[in-house]
XYZ file of C-alpha atoms in Angstrom:
700
model
C 142.221 106.112 132.706
C 139.275 106.532 130.492
C 136.986 104.388 129.108
C 137.562 103.763 124.842
C 133.765 104.478 123.671
C 132.848 103.556 120.986
C 132.567 105.546 117.132
C 129.946 107.587 116.616
C 128.262 106.582 114.510
C 128.543 103.256 115.849
C 127.303 104.316 118.341
C 123.802 105.536 117.261
C 124.188 102.160 115.239
C 123.968 100.418 118.759
C 120.870 103.071 120.020
C 119.279 103.021 117.076
C 119.651 98.732 117.498
C 118.447 99.049 121.114
C 114.595 100.669 119.867
C 114.851 96.991 117.698
C 116.187 93.954 119.285
C 115.000 91.529 117.214
C 115.192 92.816 113.903
C 118.557 92.551 110.987
C 118.408 96.521 111.412
C 119.813 97.541 107.044
C 121.506 101.385 108.359
C 122.380 103.183 105.026
C 126.168 105.290 105.159
C 126.053 106.988 101.620
C 124.758 104.268 99.364
C 124.882 101.221 101.479
C 123.389 99.587 103.611
C 124.906 97.301 106.380
C 124.954 95.931 109.177
C 127.004 95.495 112.286
C 128.061 93.244 115.341
C 125.855 89.465 115.531
C 123.834 91.318 112.066
C 127.189 91.856 109.948
C 126.888 87.959 110.882
C 123.474 86.326 109.960
C 124.027 88.903 107.179
C 126.357 87.000 105.699
C 125.044 83.814 106.368
C 121.576 84.650 104.805
C 122.246 87.032 102.396
C 125.719 85.683 100.726
C 127.471 89.081 101.229
C 131.587 89.532 102.235
C 131.890 88.973 105.842
C 134.606 92.093 106.622
C 135.569 94.863 109.687
C 134.969 98.352 110.585
C 137.072 100.389 112.470
C 134.920 101.067 115.849
C 138.524 103.790 117.438
C 140.445 102.366 120.500
C 138.312 99.683 120.934
C 138.153 96.203 118.731
C 137.175 95.901 114.885
C 133.238 95.455 114.318
C 132.487 92.938 112.181
C 130.464 94.603 109.053
C 128.753 93.494 106.096
C 126.284 95.273 102.953
C 125.221 95.673 100.483
C 124.580 98.504 97.597
C 121.626 100.692 98.530
C 119.808 100.420 95.571
C 120.481 96.217 95.426
C 117.583 96.480 98.785
C 114.897 94.462 96.465
C 117.137 91.945 96.216
C 118.056 91.452 99.874
C 115.812 92.855 101.676
C 112.806 89.712 100.689
C 115.533 86.963 100.898
C 116.047 88.345 104.636
C 112.290 88.594 104.964
C 112.109 83.818 103.207
C 114.136 83.735 105.791
C 112.499 84.180 108.766
C 113.380 87.787 110.199
C 112.601 91.021 110.404
C 114.442 93.850 109.093
C 114.332 97.352 109.686
C 115.693 99.549 107.471
C 117.563 102.761 109.010
C 117.882 105.762 106.558
C 119.300 108.778 106.323
C 116.597 111.173 107.418
C 118.996 114.446 105.797
C 121.019 115.939 103.030
C 124.247 114.523 103.477
C 126.424 117.565 102.477
C 124.202 119.772 104.870
C 125.009 118.233 107.950
C 128.692 119.525 107.697
C 131.315 117.996 109.838
C 128.166 116.466 112.094
C 126.810 112.676 111.861
C 123.454 112.998 110.400
C 120.223 112.272 111.646
C 118.927 108.851 110.888
C 115.565 107.041 112.287
C 113.809 103.634 111.301
C 111.343 104.156 108.167
C 109.684 101.098 107.970
C 109.821 97.230 109.444
C 109.162 94.845 107.344
C 108.349 90.292 108.752
C 107.270 87.766 107.187
C 103.383 89.207 107.663
C 103.586 92.103 106.529
C 105.752 93.114 103.307
C 104.530 95.367 100.094
C 106.706 94.182 97.986
C 106.160 91.955 95.037
C 109.007 90.667 95.519
C 108.634 89.658 99.249
C 105.061 88.157 98.262
C 103.867 85.050 96.408
C 101.209 86.779 93.638
C 99.140 84.092 94.326
C 98.533 84.075 97.828
C 97.644 85.852 100.071
C 99.835 87.340 103.031
C 98.457 87.034 106.469
C 99.328 88.626 109.925
C 97.701 86.767 112.726
C 96.625 88.303 116.026
C 95.568 85.826 118.851
C 93.961 87.206 122.255
C 93.629 84.052 124.031
C 90.906 83.679 127.495
C 90.580 80.064 129.462
C 89.897 78.132 126.499
C 88.516 79.544 124.304
C 90.571 82.106 121.424
C 89.925 85.314 118.946
C 91.587 85.634 116.290
C 92.122 88.552 113.635
C 93.541 87.916 109.461
C 95.175 91.310 108.126
C 96.753 91.197 104.789
C 98.515 94.386 103.965
C 99.118 93.531 100.628
C 95.055 93.370 99.353
C 93.042 95.277 102.824
C 91.687 92.495 104.161
C 90.599 92.397 107.355
C 88.601 89.625 110.070
C 87.995 88.552 113.201
C 87.215 85.003 114.515
C 85.976 83.803 117.812
C 85.433 79.913 119.476
C 87.716 77.078 120.941
C 90.819 76.356 120.699
C 90.231 74.318 117.615
C 88.261 76.412 115.848
C 90.896 78.937 116.188
C 93.145 75.761 114.575
C 90.779 75.561 112.171
C 91.391 79.030 111.262
C 95.137 78.991 111.008
C 95.042 76.265 108.291
C 93.176 78.237 105.956
C 94.572 81.384 106.249
C 97.960 79.960 106.769
C 99.161 82.854 108.681
C 103.154 84.027 107.226
C 103.607 85.706 110.796
C 101.137 85.154 114.366
C 101.248 88.772 116.505
C 100.150 86.833 120.684
C 100.955 87.983 123.981
C 104.659 87.555 126.025
C 103.891 85.063 127.311
C 102.129 83.296 125.131
C 104.704 82.220 122.296
C 105.916 78.538 123.362
C 101.470 77.207 124.091
C 101.185 78.913 120.567
C 103.629 77.195 118.113
C 103.356 73.984 121.040
C 98.867 73.865 121.010
C 98.634 74.585 116.279
C 102.619 74.921 114.788
C 105.593 76.358 114.063
C 104.413 79.563 112.567
C 106.475 82.279 112.788
C 105.413 84.933 116.000
C 106.269 88.314 117.488
C 104.853 89.287 121.290
C 103.297 92.394 122.262
C 103.161 93.527 125.329
C 99.549 92.913 126.909
C 98.245 96.301 126.608
C 97.715 95.584 123.050
C 95.020 93.319 123.773
C 92.885 95.801 126.068
C 89.949 95.817 124.573
C 89.058 99.093 125.062
C 91.880 100.915 123.093
C 91.442 98.201 120.974
C 88.167 99.690 119.818
C 89.334 102.640 119.615
C 92.474 102.263 117.713
C 90.360 99.553 114.857
C 87.413 102.794 115.120
C 89.944 105.095 114.269
C 90.573 102.850 110.987
C 88.328 102.773 109.476
C 87.479 106.190 109.892
C 83.975 105.646 112.086
C 81.963 106.612 114.878
C 80.908 102.804 116.517
C 81.413 99.659 115.068
C 77.307 98.401 115.563
C 77.412 98.414 111.338
C 80.248 95.208 111.579
C 78.303 93.059 113.474
C 81.103 92.168 115.781
C 79.905 93.173 119.056
C 79.861 89.032 120.103
C 83.548 88.486 119.626
C 85.493 90.947 121.878
C 88.674 88.054 122.057
C 88.613 88.993 118.152
C 88.519 92.607 118.564
C 91.271 92.658 121.128
C 92.963 90.329 119.120
C 92.541 93.126 115.891
C 93.182 96.179 118.096
C 96.961 94.196 118.647
C 97.545 93.964 114.600
C 97.018 98.152 114.508
C 100.183 98.414 116.922
C 101.739 95.770 116.017
C 100.853 97.630 112.757
C 102.159 101.176 114.228
C 105.930 100.082 116.102
C 106.778 98.602 112.529
C 106.251 102.415 111.244
C 103.228 101.234 109.449
C 100.463 104.239 110.582
C 97.508 105.472 108.520
C 97.443 101.883 106.017
C 94.620 103.467 104.052
C 93.899 100.435 101.902
C 92.070 98.533 104.851
C 89.000 99.761 104.790
C 86.308 97.963 106.091
C 86.647 94.374 109.035
C 84.038 91.480 107.965
C 83.903 88.633 110.745
C 83.721 84.978 110.096
C 81.165 82.630 111.205
C 81.658 79.403 112.555
C 79.191 77.758 111.258
C 78.993 79.152 108.726
C 81.887 77.699 106.441
C 83.220 73.538 106.746
C 85.463 72.497 109.365
C 87.894 71.152 108.111
C 91.191 70.420 110.709
C 95.550 71.148 109.049
C 95.651 67.212 108.973
C 92.315 66.932 106.623
C 94.078 69.273 104.282
C 97.427 67.552 103.699
C 95.489 63.997 103.346
C 93.818 65.349 100.825
C 96.621 67.269 99.083
C 94.541 70.503 98.748
C 97.444 72.949 98.502
C 100.466 70.972 98.759
C 101.010 67.438 97.150
C 102.592 64.997 99.221
C 104.702 63.779 96.991
C 106.356 67.392 97.377
C 108.574 68.844 95.123
C 108.113 69.375 91.308
C 106.016 66.795 89.491
C 103.851 67.345 92.618
C 100.097 68.257 91.959
C 98.315 69.056 94.416
C 94.235 69.809 94.146
C 94.671 73.341 94.203
C 96.869 72.879 90.335
C 94.601 71.932 88.993
C 91.026 73.839 89.491
C 92.923 76.954 88.785
C 92.013 78.690 85.957
C 92.234 82.294 87.263
C 93.185 84.481 85.179
C 94.116 87.194 88.095
C 96.078 86.628 90.959
C 93.221 88.439 92.635
C 91.279 85.576 91.876
C 94.206 83.050 92.438
C 93.967 84.383 96.065
C 90.430 84.402 96.100
C 90.194 80.369 95.413
C 92.341 79.630 98.081
C 90.835 80.874 100.170
C 86.965 79.125 98.848
C 89.038 75.651 98.980
C 89.607 76.241 102.274
C 86.672 77.759 103.411
C 83.576 76.467 101.672
C 80.232 76.788 101.996
C 76.940 74.961 103.575
C 74.508 77.879 102.655
C 72.875 76.157 99.513
C 71.633 79.308 97.173
C 74.968 81.311 97.957
C 75.960 77.417 96.336
C 73.260 77.590 93.809
C 73.534 81.264 93.009
C 77.923 80.450 91.970
C 76.480 77.689 89.852
C 75.034 79.517 87.730
C 77.006 82.223 86.556
C 79.211 78.242 85.856
C 76.631 77.207 84.518
C 75.801 80.379 81.684
C 79.311 80.640 81.620
C 79.769 77.112 80.178
C 77.027 77.646 77.866
C 78.259 81.037 77.104
C 81.985 79.775 75.828
C 82.488 83.417 73.283
C 81.581 85.411 76.030
C 84.252 83.582 78.882
C 87.218 84.149 76.552
C 86.037 87.457 75.825
C 85.614 87.659 79.842
C 88.813 86.558 80.964
C 90.965 88.282 78.275
C 89.367 91.967 79.880
C 90.186 90.253 83.483
C 94.190 88.654 82.923
C 94.641 92.753 80.784
C 93.275 93.481 84.762
C 95.958 91.860 86.332
C 96.380 92.043 89.975
C 94.752 95.714 90.674
C 93.975 94.789 94.685
C 97.307 94.836 95.209
C 98.583 97.747 93.125
C 95.663 99.394 94.828
C 97.267 98.537 98.507
C 100.373 100.460 97.239
C 98.700 103.523 96.025
C 97.091 103.575 98.787
C 100.004 103.859 100.881
C 102.120 106.233 98.502
C 104.400 102.818 97.897
C 103.078 102.835 93.672
C 105.305 103.083 91.723
C 104.742 105.691 88.154
C 104.660 101.625 85.759
C 101.827 100.337 88.153
C 99.407 103.697 87.744
C 99.857 103.002 84.231
C 98.972 99.398 85.224
C 95.408 100.733 87.513
C 94.535 102.512 83.857
C 95.042 99.235 81.652
C 93.273 97.467 84.946
C 90.312 100.617 85.305
C 89.358 100.324 81.799
C 88.648 97.251 81.692
C 85.691 97.757 84.503
C 82.944 98.438 82.020
C 84.081 95.945 79.601
C 83.566 93.684 82.293
C 79.878 94.976 83.156
C 79.242 94.366 79.289
C 79.867 91.049 79.241
C 78.772 89.484 82.444
C 75.557 92.505 82.985
C 72.416 91.544 81.595
C 71.798 88.085 80.269
C 68.801 87.228 82.493
C 71.317 85.437 84.613
C 70.210 86.921 88.524
C 73.551 87.063 90.404
C 75.645 87.610 87.614
C 73.200 91.100 87.194
C 73.869 92.122 91.187
C 77.969 91.830 90.878
C 77.672 93.673 88.139
C 74.855 96.357 89.790
C 77.001 96.475 92.909
C 80.241 97.343 89.969
C 81.346 101.196 90.883
C 82.094 103.889 88.109
C 86.320 104.531 87.707
C 85.215 106.655 84.064
C 86.711 110.094 86.058
C 89.253 108.725 88.027
C 90.965 106.870 84.521
C 90.746 109.830 82.120
C 93.139 111.902 84.948
C 95.776 109.459 84.728
C 95.495 109.580 80.949
C 95.892 112.674 80.747
C 98.036 113.257 83.727
C 100.676 109.933 82.528
C 102.736 109.757 79.931
C 101.526 106.391 77.580
C 105.349 105.409 78.325
C 106.496 106.731 82.562
C 109.640 105.288 83.195
C 110.873 102.864 86.630
C 111.103 106.206 88.639
C 110.648 110.324 89.750
C 114.068 111.808 88.328
C 114.965 108.202 85.948
C 112.956 109.817 82.824
C 109.592 111.477 82.143
C 106.451 110.944 84.541
C 104.630 113.024 83.744
C 102.789 114.284 79.531
C 102.770 117.232 78.634
C 100.300 119.391 78.982
C 99.456 119.164 81.771
C 102.097 121.498 83.338
C 103.709 124.729 80.679
C 106.698 124.673 83.198
C 107.320 121.453 82.631
C 107.407 121.960 78.889
C 109.021 124.527 79.902
C 111.262 122.974 82.417
C 112.439 120.170 79.849
C 112.462 122.304 76.667
C 115.911 123.969 78.686
C 117.245 120.988 79.626
C 116.983 119.274 76.489
C 117.467 121.526 74.371
C 120.130 123.494 75.872
C 123.605 121.992 73.210
C 121.022 123.334 70.200
C 120.576 126.853 72.891
C 123.689 126.982 73.199
C 125.534 126.145 69.447
C 122.392 128.895 68.100
C 124.249 131.640 70.966
C 127.804 130.589 69.392
C 126.661 131.639 66.180
C 124.903 134.047 66.278
C 127.826 135.784 69.059
C 130.436 134.369 66.087
C 128.157 136.755 63.647
C 127.710 139.783 65.831
C 131.719 140.657 66.851
C 133.088 138.227 64.020
C 135.285 136.186 66.089
C 134.974 133.105 63.924
C 137.087 131.397 66.251
C 134.700 131.629 69.268
C 133.414 129.373 71.230
C 131.067 128.205 74.237
C 131.564 125.715 76.225
C 131.512 124.385 80.282
C 133.528 122.910 83.342
C 132.928 122.356 86.680
C 134.323 125.383 88.379
C 133.749 128.253 85.656
C 129.980 126.510 85.074
C 129.318 127.731 81.427
C 131.962 130.522 78.978
C 132.801 132.159 76.265
C 136.448 131.079 75.446
C 138.211 133.401 71.554
C 141.675 133.217 71.209
C 143.916 136.110 72.381
C 144.754 137.125 68.323
C 141.563 138.381 68.631
C 140.806 140.008 71.996
C 140.572 143.256 70.889
C 136.706 142.839 69.460
C 135.380 141.345 72.473
C 132.940 143.770 73.427
C 132.576 145.509 76.437
C 129.714 144.422 78.401
C 131.502 140.721 77.848
C 133.253 140.363 81.202
C 136.238 138.759 81.785
C 136.662 135.260 83.882
C 140.049 133.899 82.976
C 143.751 134.574 81.881
C 145.115 131.491 79.788
C 147.814 131.436 78.305
C 147.294 132.057 74.434
C 142.687 133.159 75.038
C 140.620 134.324 77.793
C 137.491 133.160 79.069
C 134.653 135.628 79.447
C 130.199 135.119 80.917
C 127.730 137.723 79.836
C 124.533 138.070 81.176
C 122.519 135.566 79.202
C 124.988 133.476 79.691
C 125.493 133.337 83.487
C 120.923 133.588 83.483
C 120.700 130.630 80.477
C 123.296 128.725 82.940
C 121.333 129.202 86.289
C 118.115 127.428 84.009
C 120.263 124.481 82.187
C 121.988 124.069 86.638
C 118.256 124.299 87.605
C 116.015 122.844 85.532
C 116.639 119.860 86.508
C 115.757 120.227 90.113
C 112.392 121.680 89.797
C 111.661 118.985 87.220
C 111.702 116.996 89.915
C 109.890 118.900 92.486
C 107.479 120.055 90.240
C 106.876 115.661 88.851
C 107.254 115.506 92.134
C 103.992 117.734 93.307
C 102.962 116.734 90.388
C 102.647 112.846 91.235
C 101.637 112.405 93.703
C 98.310 115.279 93.481
C 97.839 111.764 90.858
C 98.078 109.647 93.243
C 96.017 111.616 96.600
C 93.020 111.786 93.925
C 93.330 107.947 93.180
C 93.801 107.528 97.566
C 89.762 108.968 97.121
C 88.940 105.891 95.340
C 90.427 103.359 97.079
C 86.299 101.708 98.621
C 85.097 102.075 95.113
C 88.263 99.913 93.420
C 88.219 97.826 96.273
C 84.925 96.714 95.771
C 85.231 96.451 92.413
C 89.079 94.144 93.135
C 86.448 91.328 95.819
C 83.591 91.371 92.461
C 85.853 90.894 89.263
C 87.703 88.335 91.723
C 84.569 86.483 92.473
C 83.587 86.414 88.565
C 87.235 85.755 87.603
C 87.239 82.559 89.972
C 83.694 80.814 88.060
C 84.877 81.769 85.494
C 87.461 79.223 86.279
C 85.317 76.963 87.491
C 84.033 76.784 83.728
C 86.348 76.752 81.799
C 87.726 73.792 84.392
C 83.783 72.227 83.979
C 84.314 72.512 79.780
C 87.059 71.514 79.582
C 87.170 67.666 82.316
C 83.482 67.318 81.588
C 82.477 67.939 84.666
C 78.450 67.811 86.277
C 76.540 70.663 87.781
C 76.133 68.866 91.363
C 72.682 69.070 92.748
C 73.618 70.383 97.164
C 70.563 69.885 99.868
C 69.632 69.663 102.828
C 69.194 65.722 102.603
C 71.806 63.193 105.007
C 73.146 61.921 101.499
C 75.337 61.219 99.313
C 75.376 59.733 96.069
C 78.118 60.602 93.402
C 77.647 58.520 90.080
C 81.027 58.037 88.146
C 82.855 59.915 89.892
C 87.185 60.199 89.546
C 89.702 62.228 90.943
C 90.325 65.946 89.826
C 94.089 65.441 90.646
C 95.201 61.514 89.371
C 92.874 61.779 86.120
C 95.352 64.584 84.979
C 98.505 62.159 85.601
C 96.972 59.100 83.808
C 99.018 57.588 80.683
C 98.520 58.925 77.152
C 96.113 56.293 76.046
C 94.339 54.889 79.841
C 91.476 56.749 81.573
C 90.463 56.455 85.304
C 87.753 54.403 86.064
C 84.785 56.121 87.366
C 82.832 54.717 90.980
C 80.186 54.955 92.656
C 79.241 55.965 96.233
C 76.075 56.577 98.227
C 76.131 57.259 101.687
C 73.283 57.897 104.234
C 71.999 57.843 107.944
C 69.127 55.440 107.041
C 70.177 52.773 104.841
C 74.683 52.790 104.397
C 76.334 55.369 107.015
C 79.516 53.687 106.760
C 81.580 51.797 104.711
C 84.721 49.917 104.573
C 86.764 49.012 101.809
C 89.082 46.068 101.479
C 91.376 44.960 98.773
C 95.115 44.228 97.416
C 97.586 46.925 97.449
C 97.819 49.684 94.488
C 93.759 48.806 93.936
C 92.098 51.982 94.471
C 90.938 52.633 97.656
C 92.869 55.832 99.023
C 91.579 57.148 95.426
C 88.278 56.166 96.231
C 88.563 58.258 99.658
C 90.160 60.961 98.795
C 88.125 61.285 95.291
C 84.738 61.767 97.506
C 86.058 64.408 99.680
C 87.231 66.625 97.481
C 84.114 65.631 94.752
C 82.615 67.763 98.354
C 84.915 69.990 98.806
C 85.214 71.418 94.862
C 80.366 70.838 95.090
C 80.930 73.285 98.779
C 82.861 75.673 96.654
C 80.295 76.562 93.697
C 82.419 74.437 91.759
C 81.016 70.811 88.719
C 82.714 68.194 89.988
C 83.894 65.028 88.693
C 80.975 62.926 88.016
C 78.163 62.157 85.450
C 75.725 63.563 88.134
C 76.290 63.505 92.344
C 73.715 64.418 95.142
C 75.036 66.096 98.091
C 73.448 66.614 101.570
C 76.060 69.541 102.389
C 78.338 69.495 104.731
C 79.831 70.604 107.834
C 83.165 69.288 108.526
C 85.660 66.747 106.760
C 88.272 65.033 109.136
C 90.778 62.344 107.224
C 93.366 60.083 109.805
C 94.682 58.302 106.595
C 98.943 57.363 106.709
C 101.646 56.346 109.191
C 103.096 58.355 111.317
C 104.809 59.319 114.611
C 105.631 61.967 116.916
C 109.211 60.969 118.272
C 109.427 64.023 120.167
C 107.379 64.124 121.702
C 107.225 60.278 122.432
C 104.118 59.281 120.308
C 104.183 55.805 118.249
C 103.235 55.342 115.783
C 99.277 54.074 116.382
C 99.898 55.804 119.908
C 98.808 59.255 117.180
C 96.339 57.291 114.740
C 94.793 56.653 118.220
C 94.944 60.274 119.389
C 93.647 62.393 116.003
C 90.808 59.188 115.743
C 90.325 60.099 119.509
C 89.752 63.879 118.032
C 87.153 62.791 114.699
C 84.674 61.308 116.882
C 84.981 64.212 119.491
C 83.473 66.946 116.990
C 82.890 65.010 113.991
C 77.900 66.032 114.014
C 75.560 64.224 111.408
C 76.599 65.891 108.887
C 80.535 65.583 109.214
C 81.818 63.391 106.007
C 84.802 61.289 108.473
C 87.600 59.168 106.063
C 89.540 56.747 108.181
C 92.999 54.947 105.490
C 94.721 53.106 107.477
C 93.703 53.257 110.995
C 95.439 50.060 114.430
């Protein structure tokens, strides 16, 4: 007896699913994306859609759940945010041309937590990093890639150091070699982990993949020779992009290295205890440091601010350059207001240009790109020529994009439709052929009325009318009483009880124009739009350069506004081993004080000779923890280039900040509160240096 088989459609579905087993396969069927089997059960649970069944021939019906194809932007982000990969399986041919055969289908894109371009799947003020890790004994190489901005960085060092970087970058997904996923979660935390085979991490192949991506013959110019494990990780990420159908990403144009000795070392406990990015209280009422200091005018600046807070610098010259720019805008509030207005108009140029690089840019985003480019010269004029060397240096590096701006203004309609085929995209005058087709499409009713009136006058048939139906197209209808007046050149098409229907060569020719106009308009607009996007892609590197410069200016101008509003002072960072803060305040707590009350400022002095250790005692709620945290936060802000909440601050730069705060346990590992405290303290003791700031709150 012959075994029952799946229907052809389900057989095709399961064949594609076998190629992408760790994804939810969204399978296009007509106007819907459908899921079957276990995917349907999962989709019903995560997306809240109805579970039904699809008949499967002689077999038992298969669970099915689906949603309209136009709702993909609604449901896809929900899947990804819930921690699932989604493979989008589209129809690769027109069903009308497939006849009775099964429509050809294939996966066109795999969207994962670490690979996303749509604003619906991205947090505007945060990077969406995909990380790669390569291990060799007690060493590890890391690569961090944000496909939505093109940021691509590598690092290498001890496991503790890489753990610190993971805390700083907070990747949405980590890619490792098969077999390492459990160890990564145990060592670094509960990240979303994907795996690749060992061959994806081979050094020689990684070098070739990176050179191909960056369009270079050698990697010597990137100074990454001493980061072989980092190179392996970067190469693996490029393999992962290929496997998820993201080849040829033109916005990934450079690769930079992260040097361990240039940034302040802080682990995940320090970020948590200092509430740098998230308040411990949680919920909507919790206020973190970033919420207070973020005065950026663009999402680009907000993302860079988070990077600076996650990785404060130790380069005194770099810090003084930042302070000089902040001080200039503190002292010139008119320039500050004008600058922030212009940067606000730039918007999220970084992510828009990334979508342009990958051919995913929408017409209205092209117009925003134009508005962004229009602000380049005003920003340059506001910032340049003011005698502030670091600001002049930034302005000198800005690229001229005026030619591209002119092209966008020339080609694009002033108020384009959301997508091609939904209305005008291309401006009038760009293509005479397009203008004529639009005239035909939109003037058809008027033209046919004119033709009808002309034929009435020519033939004397007052009852003559021109109409349309799906069977015959356009026709001239004449009542039988006027049939003898019909011109000989008219061709009879249909006989009715009381009338005859005719066509003419003019009417048939115009019918073809009308019916073909929309299709031709779509094809012409698509070609002209693709040409414009191609021109935009030629300027990607220049625009990315401007994005980096504007992001930097945005953060520093935001620091200036913060300093003016909250009365911050310019710190002095030097190479001494001293910390002196006069009338320091907690940057977050002071903003939460009840009306009429002020935060009581504190002085603090530490050095390596007279006062290397301070022991704070006092009753509960006396402010001990606030003083500990405010000291670390003032240091952290100073080493990002921000002015600080104090009357004055003199800081010998720190290379590491450690905190041990609060009472916690880890029951799942059999570790008591006391044991956790001892382990964390031991970690601090083994990693501190002569330039470390250590804050211990309630130990033992």
